[in-house]
Amino acid sequence: MENTGGKDQRDSVDEAAWLCAAATSEGSHPQEEWQDQAALGIPTMKDRAMQALHLLALEPIAETTADLNSYGFRPERSTADAGEQCYICLAKKAQAQWVLEVDIKGCFDAISHDWMIANVPTDKTILQKWLQAGYVYQNELFPTETGTPQGGIISPGLANMTLDGLAAKLAERFPQARQTSLKMNMVRYADDFIITGHSKEWLELEVKPIVVDFLAERGLVLSPEKTKITHITDGFDFLGWNIRKYNGKLLMKPSNANVKAHLDKIREVIKANQTAKQAHLLRMLNPILRGWANYHSHVVAKQTFARNDNAIWSMLWQWATRRHPNKSARWVKEKYFKTRGPRNWVFAATEEKEGAQREWVLLKESDTPIRRHIKIKANANPYDPQWAQYFESRWGKKMLNSSRGRGKLYRVWLRQDGRCPDCQQPITKSIAWDVRHRVKKAEGGTDAASNLLMHHRNCRRRHQPIEKKSGEIGCRKVPL
């Protein structure tokens, strides 16, 4: 990647510093033009390599010391895990009814450099140079006196380590026994998090001051506009979902703001391609529809999907009729909307390329199945060998949710003649099975089908590796 500052700009900075300096993308703006926006610093290639190297050593430490219910920018964790934890904490009748919604004002831009240098267990000199390297815009160097450079590989890890420790701080003030009676739980994704409690006054007068003090040590403050206390019957938005109780039943749905943003994006794509070929428009729309629907596929979203499909159909009908103002509705329908199976009015097109034909069909969000997400265990650590089997099993089940993953599992199953390598009995849907790596990833193995084995779950439990006197690895049966 080329540094937009050029060699003359580099000469104005200490040689060691510019090696770590961030080259800014064309989309960023100088501080006078930002107002509430932040510059996106894109590190140089050498800097990215150095950050990746340091992250290899730092991430296992961060995972070991992380808050149990922190899910943002951590390996093997996702927003779906955070959403499921919210459900666990709020679904039952006897659980918390009040929620403190916390939002940190300019989190990535305001973290204290002094605090990170003193508390992050990595090379202090290199870290200081990364943090204070600044960014270049139009051959001018803008210093960074606070915050982590957004766009850097290591930045999410540094931000997570800065915010980790709040759960321990709350536990110190409210021991576990009191936490249960006070119905206190914390769920965090990056700089957005919630804390549940038994009353509005308790959250306002006792919990919120602890959060404020914790953040102040790190140079951070709460956003007064976005930090509020909400009753669960009124609902709150978190990570694109609205979480609310209806007549005592907790439902998680796509939030109105998220739906609006999604439809606005679809509308922009359609308007930007008014004269494009239908196949090209379909190639643009399908990834957006698939990604949004998959993101919400584990919440109560079927009705939302159906409403979106209707709204998108209306947009596409306007797109088609605008292209042919002198044609009848029947002619437009026959040109752009086909019959596929039991469905009419399917937005579809056939594209010829290199002598071959390919049909493009608009995806319907309502075709996305709703599957309940299985939350990761809070204390699971991908860098701890004792959790290796758990993550392999979890990864194998995730593969079933994608056509590519199912294809890979099918190839593994065929290579094994559909049988378990331990007991030589058939592997079927009716018997629980797992996937494991022949060569562990920690030892250089990959996720390729040639490095995978399918086996019955109970067979793996019966056979545990033991070291023979010769140094070879054998197996012994362990009673269940």
PDB file of C-alpha atoms in Angstrom, residues 289-396:
ATOM      1  CA  LEU A 289     -30.219  -9.550   0.780  1.00  0.00           C
ATOM      2  CA  ARG A 290     -28.440 -12.771   1.745  1.00  0.00           C
ATOM      3  CA  GLY A 291     -26.133 -11.088   4.264  1.00  0.00           C
ATOM      4  CA  TRP A 292     -28.890  -9.103   5.985  1.00  0.00           C
ATOM      5  CA  ALA A 293     -31.253 -12.067   6.192  1.00  0.00           C
ATOM      6  CA  ASN A 294     -28.544 -14.372   7.559  1.00  0.00           C
ATOM      7  CA  TYR A 295     -27.632 -11.814  10.218  1.00  0.00           C
ATOM      8  CA  HIS A 296     -31.216 -11.834  11.519  1.00  0.00           C
ATOM      9  CA  SER A 297     -31.897 -15.526  10.876  1.00  0.00           C
ATOM     10  CA  HIS A 298     -31.849 -16.478  14.572  1.00  0.00           C
ATOM     11  CA  VAL A 299     -34.371 -13.884  15.814  1.00  0.00           C
ATOM     12  CA  VAL A 300     -38.108 -13.346  15.276  1.00  0.00           C
ATOM     13  CA  ALA A 301     -37.810 -12.039  11.736  1.00  0.00           C
ATOM     14  CA  LYS A 302     -40.200 -13.924   9.427  1.00  0.00           C
ATOM     15  CA  GLN A 303     -42.762 -11.116   9.255  1.00  0.00           C
ATOM     16  CA  THR A 304     -40.016  -8.551   8.748  1.00  0.00           C
ATOM     17  CA  PHE A 305     -38.556 -10.644   5.918  1.00  0.00           C
ATOM     18  CA  ALA A 306     -41.964 -10.825   4.229  1.00  0.00           C
ATOM     19  CA  ARG A 307     -42.515  -7.057   4.529  1.00  0.00           C
ATOM     20  CA  ASN A 308     -39.045  -6.428   3.101  1.00  0.00           C
ATOM     21  CA  ASP A 309     -39.755  -8.726   0.158  1.00  0.00           C
ATOM     22  CA  ASN A 310     -42.914  -6.749  -0.627  1.00  0.00           C
ATOM     23  CA  ALA A 311     -41.103  -3.409  -0.353  1.00  0.00           C
ATOM     24  CA  ILE A 312     -38.253  -4.604  -2.579  1.00  0.00           C
ATOM     25  CA  TRP A 313     -40.717  -5.950  -5.160  1.00  0.00           C
ATOM     26  CA  SER A 314     -42.337  -2.498  -5.326  1.00  0.00           C
ATOM     27  CA  MET A 315     -38.930  -0.874  -5.868  1.00  0.00           C
ATOM     28  CA  LEU A 316     -38.106  -3.304  -8.669  1.00  0.00           C
ATOM     29  CA  TRP A 317     -41.480  -2.817 -10.341  1.00  0.00           C
ATOM     30  CA  GLN A 318     -40.872   0.940 -10.396  1.00  0.00           C
ATOM     31  CA  TRP A 319     -37.365   0.269 -11.771  1.00  0.00           C
ATOM     32  CA  ALA A 320     -38.778  -1.906 -14.572  1.00  0.00           C
ATOM     33  CA  THR A 321     -41.708   0.356 -15.569  1.00  0.00           C
ATOM     34  CA  ARG A 322     -39.490   3.442 -15.594  1.00  0.00           C
ATOM     35  CA  ARG A 323     -37.250   1.814 -18.204  1.00  0.00           C
ATOM     36  CA  HIS A 324     -40.211   1.254 -20.545  1.00  0.00           C
ATOM     37  CA  PRO A 325     -42.728   4.074 -20.038  1.00  0.00           C
ATOM     38  CA  ASN A 326     -44.507   3.289 -23.333  1.00  0.00           C
ATOM     39  CA  LYS A 327     -44.973  -0.415 -22.680  1.00  0.00           C
ATOM     40  CA  SER A 328     -47.948  -2.077 -21.004  1.00  0.00           C
ATOM     41  CA  ALA A 329     -47.771  -3.617 -17.538  1.00  0.00           C
ATOM     42  CA  ARG A 330     -48.224  -7.083 -19.073  1.00  0.00           C
ATOM     43  CA  TRP A 331     -45.219  -6.557 -21.383  1.00  0.00           C
ATOM     44  CA  VAL A 332     -43.037  -5.378 -18.477  1.00  0.00           C
ATOM     45  CA  LYS A 333     -44.133  -8.320 -16.349  1.00  0.00           C
ATOM     46  CA  GLU A 334     -43.277 -10.863 -19.054  1.00  0.00           C
ATOM     47  CA  LYS A 335     -39.862  -9.294 -19.652  1.00  0.00           C
ATOM     48  CA  TYR A 336     -38.632  -8.968 -16.069  1.00  0.00           C
ATOM     49  CA  PHE A 337     -40.824 -11.188 -13.865  1.00  0.00           C
ATOM     50  CA  LYS A 338     -40.958 -14.915 -14.521  1.00  0.00           C
ATOM     51  CA  THR A 339     -42.774 -17.962 -13.196  1.00  0.00           C
ATOM     52  CA  ARG A 340     -40.587 -20.365 -11.240  1.00  0.00           C
ATOM     53  CA  GLY A 341     -42.333 -23.399  -9.810  1.00  0.00           C
ATOM     54  CA  PRO A 342     -45.422 -22.344  -7.845  1.00  0.00           C
ATOM     55  CA  ARG A 343     -44.299 -18.702  -7.769  1.00  0.00           C
ATOM     56  CA  ASN A 344     -45.244 -15.938 -10.150  1.00  0.00           C
ATOM     57  CA  TRP A 345     -43.684 -12.495 -10.384  1.00  0.00           C
ATOM     58  CA  VAL A 346     -40.165 -13.778  -9.731  1.00  0.00           C
ATOM     59  CA  PHE A 347     -37.568 -11.140 -10.651  1.00  0.00           C
ATOM     60  CA  ALA A 348     -35.196 -13.198 -12.801  1.00  0.00           C
ATOM     61  CA  ALA A 349     -32.906 -12.895 -15.791  1.00  0.00           C
ATOM     62  CA  THR A 350     -30.878 -15.184 -18.042  1.00  0.00           C
ATOM     63  CA  GLU A 351     -27.320 -14.125 -18.839  1.00  0.00           C
ATOM     64  CA  GLU A 352     -25.231 -15.505 -21.656  1.00  0.00           C
ATOM     65  CA  LYS A 353     -21.491 -15.507 -21.108  1.00  0.00           C
ATOM     66  CA  GLU A 354     -18.829 -17.314 -23.098  1.00  0.00           C
ATOM     67  CA  GLY A 355     -21.408 -19.502 -24.802  1.00  0.00           C
ATOM     68  CA  ALA A 356     -23.011 -20.613 -21.538  1.00  0.00           C
ATOM     69  CA  GLN A 357     -26.259 -19.482 -19.984  1.00  0.00           C
ATOM     70  CA  ARG A 358     -26.778 -18.671 -16.340  1.00  0.00           C
ATOM     71  CA  GLU A 359     -30.008 -17.699 -14.676  1.00  0.00           C
ATOM     72  CA  TRP A 360     -30.085 -15.081 -11.943  1.00  0.00           C
ATOM     73  CA  VAL A 361     -33.039 -15.072  -9.551  1.00  0.00           C
ATOM     74  CA  LEU A 362     -33.705 -12.487  -6.865  1.00  0.00           C
ATOM     75  CA  LEU A 363     -33.338 -13.978  -3.401  1.00  0.00           C
ATOM     76  CA  LYS A 364     -36.343 -13.730  -1.127  1.00  0.00           C
ATOM     77  CA  GLU A 365     -35.515 -12.953   2.468  1.00  0.00           C
ATOM     78  CA  SER A 366     -38.582 -14.900   3.599  1.00  0.00           C
ATOM     79  CA  ASP A 367     -36.937 -18.094   2.262  1.00  0.00           C
ATOM     80  CA  THR A 368     -34.249 -17.798   4.939  1.00  0.00           C
ATOM     81  CA  PRO A 369     -34.962 -20.396   7.653  1.00  0.00           C
ATOM     82  CA  ILE A 370     -35.077 -19.240  11.270  1.00  0.00           C
ATOM     83  CA  ARG A 371     -32.575 -21.247  13.320  1.00  0.00           C
ATOM     84  CA  ARG A 372     -31.907 -20.676  17.001  1.00  0.00           C
ATOM     85  CA  HIS A 373     -28.283 -19.760  17.582  1.00  0.00           C
ATOM     86  CA  ILE A 374     -26.393 -21.845  20.144  1.00  0.00           C
ATOM     87  CA  LYS A 375     -24.412 -19.432  22.292  1.00  0.00           C
ATOM     88  CA  ILE A 376     -20.759 -20.077  22.911  1.00  0.00           C
ATOM     89  CA  LYS A 377     -19.843 -21.044  26.464  1.00  0.00           C
ATOM     90  CA  ALA A 378     -18.796 -17.914  28.300  1.00  0.00           C
ATOM     91  CA  ASN A 379     -15.433 -19.239  29.502  1.00  0.00           C
ATOM     92  CA  ALA A 380     -14.488 -21.053  26.275  1.00  0.00           C
ATOM     93  CA  ASN A 381     -10.997 -20.080  25.119  1.00  0.00           C
ATOM     94  CA  PRO A 382      -9.838 -21.039  21.593  1.00  0.00           C
ATOM     95  CA  TYR A 383      -6.211 -20.815  22.744  1.00  0.00           C
ATOM     96  CA  ASP A 384      -6.684 -23.293  25.606  1.00  0.00           C
ATOM     97  CA  PRO A 385      -6.033 -26.909  24.446  1.00  0.00           C
ATOM     98  CA  GLN A 386      -8.717 -28.273  26.767  1.00  0.00           C
ATOM     99  CA  TRP A 387     -11.360 -26.466  24.665  1.00  0.00           C
ATOM    100  CA  ALA A 388     -10.088 -27.821  21.329  1.00  0.00           C
ATOM    101  CA  GLN A 389     -12.706 -30.564  21.060  1.00  0.00           C
ATOM    102  CA  TYR A 390     -15.499 -28.125  21.950  1.00  0.00           C
ATOM    103  CA  PHE A 391     -14.527 -25.688  19.202  1.00  0.00           C
ATOM    104  CA  GLU A 392     -14.066 -28.444  16.626  1.00  0.00           C
ATOM    105  CA  SER A 393     -17.545 -29.770  17.393  1.00  0.00           C
ATOM    106  CA  ARG A 394     -19.033 -26.286  17.255  1.00  0.00           C
ATOM    107  CA  TRP A 395     -17.263 -25.524  13.987  1.00  0.00           C
ATOM    108  CA  GLY A 396     -18.538 -28.766  12.437  1.00  0.00           C
TER     109      GLY A 396
END
